[in-house]
Amino acid sequence: MRTILSVVLALAVIYGLLKYFKENALLHLDYNRTFDKKRLYAGQSVTMKVELLNHKILPLPWLRMAAAYPAHLTIKNQKLEKAKGFSRYDHISITSLFSYQKLTKIYELTCEKRGHYTFCDVDMRAGDWFGLETAQSTFYVPNELIVYPKVKPLSNLGFIPNKPDGSVSVKRWIMPDPIEKIGLREYTQNDPFHSIDWKATARKGQMMVGQFDYKADPALMILLNTAHFKIDWKYKCPTCFEDLISVAASMIEAASQEKVPVGMTFTAAVQSAKTGQAILPDNTHKHRVVLLEILAKLSEYNKLSALEMLMLYERIYESHHTVFFITETLTHDLIMRLNHMADAGYNLNVVLLAQCDTLEMLNSRIRIHKPLIDSEEEGEIYVQMA
């Protein structure tokens, strides 16, 4: 009888310990996750530090952590498993924690694609000494990373260098100053007729125009069109959307480095942000960050059509800005609207990522930048002057 009582008492004690473990194992447990930087460019890496701290005397013989991570992120020397959620992956790690022990782990994350990445849930599961009972809980650990689009020197994108070192000066896109004449050059179809220097034409025997120095007072405006008249365009050209954003980001970076005021209007909706579709030009560091963050958060859904964006720009801004209209292609309606803007005095440039059969309809005062996408170099963009 005494033996039976001893066995019953032992079982009761074990049951009590297991129940106590299940109810308290994940209490007073801290999981902290920090990054050494919160903003970076696509393709760059960030260091992530995970800290675990057991604030109680109860040890954890084994602890399984499944942290949810967005797609397009990789962890060096770690494997991510597909999670149940949309475009989410789990990073699973197993460890143990003694009483009041602190454990620190360092990981290197690489962000392959621009975007606004959020981190929230970590599923925790702790087991007892005998493998009979487990405690489960989900920890809410909010973090975010803002990954800017890939940025390249404009000369690498194919824009014609206009400095001795082979780089591209954004200031050369700003309106010419008719007071400071620095030379002559041959007339091209992109030059307005009134710019012809008739004295030099008579002297040279061919049509010549004056070449002027440039002033940097006006601002640079980027009009980014990611909308398209074909519904399935992003499936026919899966890289076009990101290529358009990468060109815009590269131009913003170049303008910021030269202290040229730059602004932007765009057709796409912005994820997790409350902002209008037009940003006033400025040349401060804070303004540059705002523009790059918007590009990082642009979604594939559009709030405006390209035509609506052009009309919005005309209503808000005067014609003294140098305008770069970045688009995948042009429609007849867009060409008519651009021609109207050119006739109204806007200094227009058009960057195209695809061929357009109706370019001859475009006003001769509009400068065309034709892109070539080299598929052998991972879809990198090369833009050349027409």
XYZ file of C-alpha atoms in Angstrom:
386
model
C 0.000 0.000 0.000
C 2.830 2.309 0.886
C 4.420 1.587 -2.531
C 1.216 2.465 -4.341
C 0.939 5.717 -2.424
C 4.542 6.538 -3.284
C 3.900 5.894 -6.976
C 0.723 7.979 -6.930
C 2.521 10.769 -5.090
C 5.408 10.658 -7.587
C 3.019 10.791 -10.512
C 1.177 13.697 -8.916
C 4.451 15.568 -8.435
C 5.492 14.904 -12.030
C 2.081 15.998 -13.285
C 2.316 19.163 -11.221
C 5.797 19.904 -12.533
C 4.694 19.343 -16.129
C 1.668 21.576 -15.684
C 3.794 24.239 -14.009
C 6.311 24.019 -16.859
C 3.607 24.361 -19.531
C 2.088 27.406 -17.836
C 5.343 29.200 -17.002
C 8.008 28.095 -19.485
C 7.487 31.018 -21.877
C 6.714 33.611 -19.205
C 9.382 36.215 -18.380
C 11.184 35.371 -21.603
C 12.429 38.239 -23.789
C 13.027 38.000 -27.534
C 14.596 41.146 -29.002
C 15.565 41.682 -32.636
C 17.514 44.707 -33.885
C 19.187 45.761 -37.148
C 22.347 47.825 -37.501
C 20.518 49.970 -40.089
C 16.912 50.363 -41.148
C 17.454 51.723 -44.665
C 19.593 50.175 -47.373
C 19.731 49.569 -51.120
C 18.627 46.420 -52.911
C 21.452 43.891 -52.975
C 23.059 45.210 -49.786
C 23.302 43.340 -46.475
C 22.248 44.246 -42.961
C 23.327 42.756 -39.631
C 20.536 41.380 -37.457
C 21.050 40.733 -33.740
C 18.692 38.429 -31.854
C 18.811 38.464 -28.041
C 17.108 35.883 -25.801
C 16.879 36.461 -22.052
C 15.356 34.058 -19.522
C 14.299 36.163 -16.508
C 13.287 33.216 -14.276
C 14.829 30.317 -12.396
C 12.983 27.755 -14.539
C 15.396 26.541 -17.257
C 14.314 25.647 -20.778
C 15.856 22.311 -21.860
C 14.988 23.011 -25.475
C 13.466 26.010 -27.193
C 12.304 26.090 -30.815
C 11.875 29.499 -32.501
C 10.184 30.007 -35.871
C 10.533 33.647 -36.946
C 8.477 34.754 -39.966
C 10.390 36.663 -42.659
C 9.193 38.254 -45.913
C 10.175 36.866 -49.285
C 13.222 38.285 -51.127
C 15.299 38.192 -47.919
C 18.071 35.672 -47.408
C 20.006 34.856 -44.233
C 23.625 33.886 -44.725
C 24.325 30.206 -43.925
C 20.710 29.732 -42.815
C 17.785 27.911 -44.423
C 14.318 29.445 -44.651
C 11.246 27.225 -44.831
C 8.045 28.164 -46.659
C 5.402 29.361 -44.207
C 1.624 29.223 -44.492
C 1.255 32.944 -45.069
C 1.528 34.685 -48.433
C 5.167 35.241 -49.460
C 6.415 34.453 -45.957
C 9.193 32.164 -44.833
C 10.170 30.812 -41.430
C 13.659 30.887 -39.986
C 13.775 28.010 -37.514
C 16.402 27.740 -34.777
C 16.637 25.461 -31.737
C 18.538 26.209 -28.552
C 18.343 25.854 -24.761
C 18.337 28.419 -21.976
C 19.444 28.005 -18.375
C 18.145 30.045 -15.455
C 18.642 33.789 -16.040
C 20.762 33.103 -19.107
C 21.180 35.614 -21.942
C 21.886 34.349 -25.438
C 22.879 36.519 -28.414
C 22.899 35.447 -32.057
C 24.169 37.476 -35.033
C 22.870 36.978 -38.581
C 23.602 38.629 -41.924
C 20.529 39.412 -44.035
C 20.648 40.299 -47.728
C 17.766 42.176 -49.341
C 17.532 41.251 -53.017
C 14.580 43.446 -53.951
C 13.403 46.932 -53.055
C 10.417 47.171 -50.740
C 9.030 47.893 -47.283
C 9.660 44.766 -45.220
C 7.908 44.145 -41.913
C 8.712 41.516 -39.287
C 6.229 40.623 -36.564
C 5.541 37.095 -35.308
C 7.899 34.593 -33.718
C 6.365 31.232 -32.801
C 7.994 29.853 -29.645
C 7.815 26.268 -28.399
C 9.568 25.010 -25.265
C 9.864 21.384 -24.105
C 10.431 19.817 -20.673
C 13.181 17.479 -19.484
C 11.217 14.329 -20.311
C 9.771 15.321 -23.643
C 6.266 14.899 -22.300
C 4.959 18.453 -22.321
C 5.430 21.547 -24.476
C 4.552 25.195 -24.044
C 3.597 27.273 -27.088
C 3.152 30.976 -27.645
C 3.504 33.615 -30.381
C 5.681 36.613 -29.600
C 4.936 39.921 -31.350
C 8.297 41.466 -32.256
C 7.726 44.392 -34.672
C 10.592 45.496 -36.929
C 10.858 47.014 -40.381
C 13.400 47.459 -43.146
C 13.097 49.929 -46.016
C 15.036 48.760 -49.050
C 15.661 51.383 -51.730
C 15.775 50.442 -55.439
C 19.082 49.639 -57.068
C 20.957 52.816 -57.986
C 23.597 53.038 -60.700
C 25.691 55.876 -62.142
C 23.815 57.477 -65.016
C 26.713 56.801 -67.362
C 26.279 53.083 -66.596
C 22.646 53.438 -67.621
C 23.739 54.760 -70.985
C 23.126 58.485 -70.575
C 25.763 60.360 -72.555
C 28.614 61.565 -70.285
C 29.141 65.321 -70.343
C 32.088 65.627 -67.984
C 35.783 64.954 -68.721
C 35.804 62.049 -66.258
C 33.001 60.287 -68.160
C 30.268 61.011 -65.615
C 26.870 62.569 -66.259
C 26.032 65.996 -64.844
C 22.366 66.487 -64.026
C 22.906 70.233 -64.266
C 23.391 69.804 -68.002
C 19.747 68.790 -68.241
C 18.652 72.121 -66.795
C 17.559 74.901 -69.151
C 20.359 76.654 -71.083
C 21.343 80.176 -70.142
C 21.131 82.305 -73.339
C 23.569 84.883 -71.927
C 26.641 82.655 -71.585
C 27.399 81.293 -75.053
C 30.238 78.778 -74.963
C 30.403 77.630 -78.595
C 28.633 76.286 -81.682
C 27.399 72.890 -82.793
C 25.476 71.385 -85.690
C 21.696 71.722 -85.771
C 19.696 68.581 -84.908
C 16.004 67.778 -85.273
C 15.611 68.131 -81.494
C 16.630 71.806 -81.552
C 13.935 74.504 -81.883
C 14.061 76.429 -85.153
C 14.579 79.767 -83.422
C 17.870 78.518 -81.900
C 19.654 78.572 -85.309
C 22.629 80.946 -85.477
C 22.230 82.347 -89.001
C 25.581 84.129 -89.051
C 27.428 80.938 -88.123
C 25.274 78.997 -90.616
C 26.318 81.303 -93.437
C 29.956 81.102 -92.378
C 30.067 77.292 -91.989
C 27.837 76.430 -94.909
C 25.599 74.217 -92.746
C 22.935 74.877 -90.128
C 24.504 75.699 -86.744
C 23.060 76.490 -83.323
C 24.605 78.225 -80.341
C 25.759 76.077 -77.438
C 25.084 77.757 -74.101
C 26.142 77.226 -70.553
C 23.519 75.864 -68.187
C 22.004 77.295 -65.064
C 20.861 75.191 -62.094
C 18.113 77.415 -60.757
C 15.159 75.468 -62.185
C 14.357 72.089 -60.698
C 14.319 68.605 -62.138
C 10.953 66.831 -62.133
C 10.583 63.098 -62.617
C 7.263 61.837 -63.946
C 7.220 58.090 -63.310
C 4.628 56.130 -65.257
C 4.230 52.508 -64.147
C 0.706 52.228 -65.564
C 0.151 50.575 -68.918
C -2.690 50.251 -71.381
C -2.168 46.468 -71.532
C -3.434 44.699 -68.433
C -0.902 41.890 -68.641
C 2.144 44.028 -69.407
C 4.032 43.090 -66.233
C 3.770 39.421 -67.188
C 5.062 40.041 -70.703
C 7.920 42.123 -69.301
C 8.331 41.059 -65.640
C 11.360 43.311 -65.079
C 9.917 46.506 -66.613
C 8.246 47.685 -63.413
C 11.443 47.419 -61.360
C 13.550 48.820 -64.214
C 11.404 51.957 -64.364
C 11.783 52.488 -60.612
C 15.539 51.855 -60.758
C 16.005 54.548 -63.446
C 13.995 57.040 -61.357
C 16.017 56.248 -58.221
C 19.311 56.655 -60.098
C 18.262 60.072 -61.391
C 17.163 61.187 -57.917
C 20.493 60.127 -56.422
C 22.460 61.907 -59.145
C 20.431 65.105 -58.702
C 20.824 64.979 -54.912
C 24.591 64.598 -55.175
C 24.777 67.746 -57.325
C 22.385 69.673 -55.032
C 19.857 70.033 -57.834
C 16.274 70.359 -56.558
C 14.345 67.281 -57.639
C 10.685 66.362 -57.327
C 8.514 63.521 -58.515
C 5.017 62.600 -59.578
C 3.959 58.993 -60.092
C 1.020 56.878 -61.150
C 1.475 53.997 -58.674
C -0.073 53.690 -55.239
C 2.262 53.762 -52.228
C 2.151 50.896 -49.749
C 1.794 51.652 -46.019
C 2.152 55.400 -46.460
C -0.105 58.441 -46.674
C 1.225 60.640 -49.417
C -0.012 62.511 -52.454
C 0.899 61.661 -56.029
C 3.143 64.730 -56.406
C 6.211 65.755 -54.380
C 7.535 69.328 -54.607
C 11.170 69.763 -55.683
C 13.828 70.241 -53.018
C 17.522 69.445 -52.587
C 17.802 68.542 -48.874
C 18.924 65.187 -47.492
C 15.559 64.655 -45.824
C 13.789 65.233 -49.127
C 16.031 62.674 -50.854
C 15.128 60.092 -48.200
C 11.411 60.814 -48.715
C 11.668 60.244 -52.476
C 13.669 57.031 -52.153
C 11.270 55.684 -49.522
C 8.342 56.341 -51.830
C 10.091 54.420 -54.604
C 10.767 51.584 -52.150
C 7.067 51.392 -51.255
C 5.520 51.747 -54.718
C 3.060 48.968 -55.468
C 2.111 47.480 -58.833
C -1.352 49.014 -58.480
C -1.906 52.498 -59.894
C -3.963 55.388 -58.569
C -3.580 57.433 -61.754
C -3.235 56.755 -65.440
C -0.253 58.237 -67.259
C -2.505 60.818 -68.894
C -4.003 61.828 -65.544
C -0.504 62.215 -64.087
C 0.575 64.546 -66.902
C -2.545 66.651 -66.505
C -1.992 66.794 -62.726
C 1.566 68.003 -63.283
C 0.413 70.729 -65.673
C -2.139 71.972 -63.127
C 0.364 72.140 -60.272
C 3.679 73.167 -61.822
C 4.866 75.821 -64.229
C 6.982 75.112 -67.277
C 10.361 76.196 -65.888
C 11.246 72.699 -64.640
C 13.217 70.195 -66.674
C 10.903 67.183 -66.937
C 11.863 63.538 -67.400
C 8.882 61.344 -68.286
C 9.935 57.752 -67.530
C 7.665 55.157 -69.094
C 7.639 51.678 -70.595
C 6.088 52.866 -73.863
C 3.939 55.629 -75.349
C 0.365 55.636 -76.595
C -1.145 58.014 -79.123
C -2.956 59.957 -76.364
C 0.265 60.335 -74.372
C 2.140 61.615 -77.414
C -0.566 64.206 -78.060
C -0.413 65.352 -74.429
C 3.387 65.576 -74.444
C 3.279 67.577 -77.659
C 0.812 69.959 -76.024
C 3.186 70.411 -73.075
C 6.166 71.012 -75.378
C 4.201 73.682 -77.247
C 3.383 75.276 -73.883
C 7.102 75.661 -73.136
C 7.869 72.602 -70.994
C 11.435 71.294 -71.286
C 10.593 67.621 -71.845
C 12.683 64.463 -71.936
C 11.185 60.997 -72.445
C 12.878 57.799 -71.262
C 11.414 54.665 -72.886
C 11.982 51.068 -71.843
C 10.379 49.592 -74.955
C 10.226 50.386 -78.633
C 7.504 52.724 -79.861
C 6.367 52.793 -83.498
C 4.859 56.286 -83.351
C 7.848 58.334 -82.167
C 7.826 60.344 -85.388
C 4.616 61.946 -84.106
C 6.465 63.361 -81.084
C 7.313 67.064 -81.020
C 10.883 67.668 -82.238
C 11.631 69.722 -79.109
C 11.206 66.631 -76.900
C 14.440 64.721 -76.322
C 14.122 60.938 -76.502
C 16.211 58.518 -74.426
C 15.855 54.975 -75.758
C 16.652 52.074 -73.428
C 18.152 48.672 -74.132
C 17.792 45.889 -71.576
C 20.652 43.396 -71.605
C 19.198 40.045 -70.531
C 22.670 38.556 -70.184
C 23.440 40.833 -67.248
C 20.492 40.030 -65.022
C 18.150 42.543 -66.606
C 20.334 45.590 -65.991
C 19.233 48.700 -67.867
C 21.224 50.590 -70.474
C 19.779 53.879 -71.758
C 21.198 55.713 -74.739
C 20.342 59.031 -76.347
C 18.400 58.859 -79.579
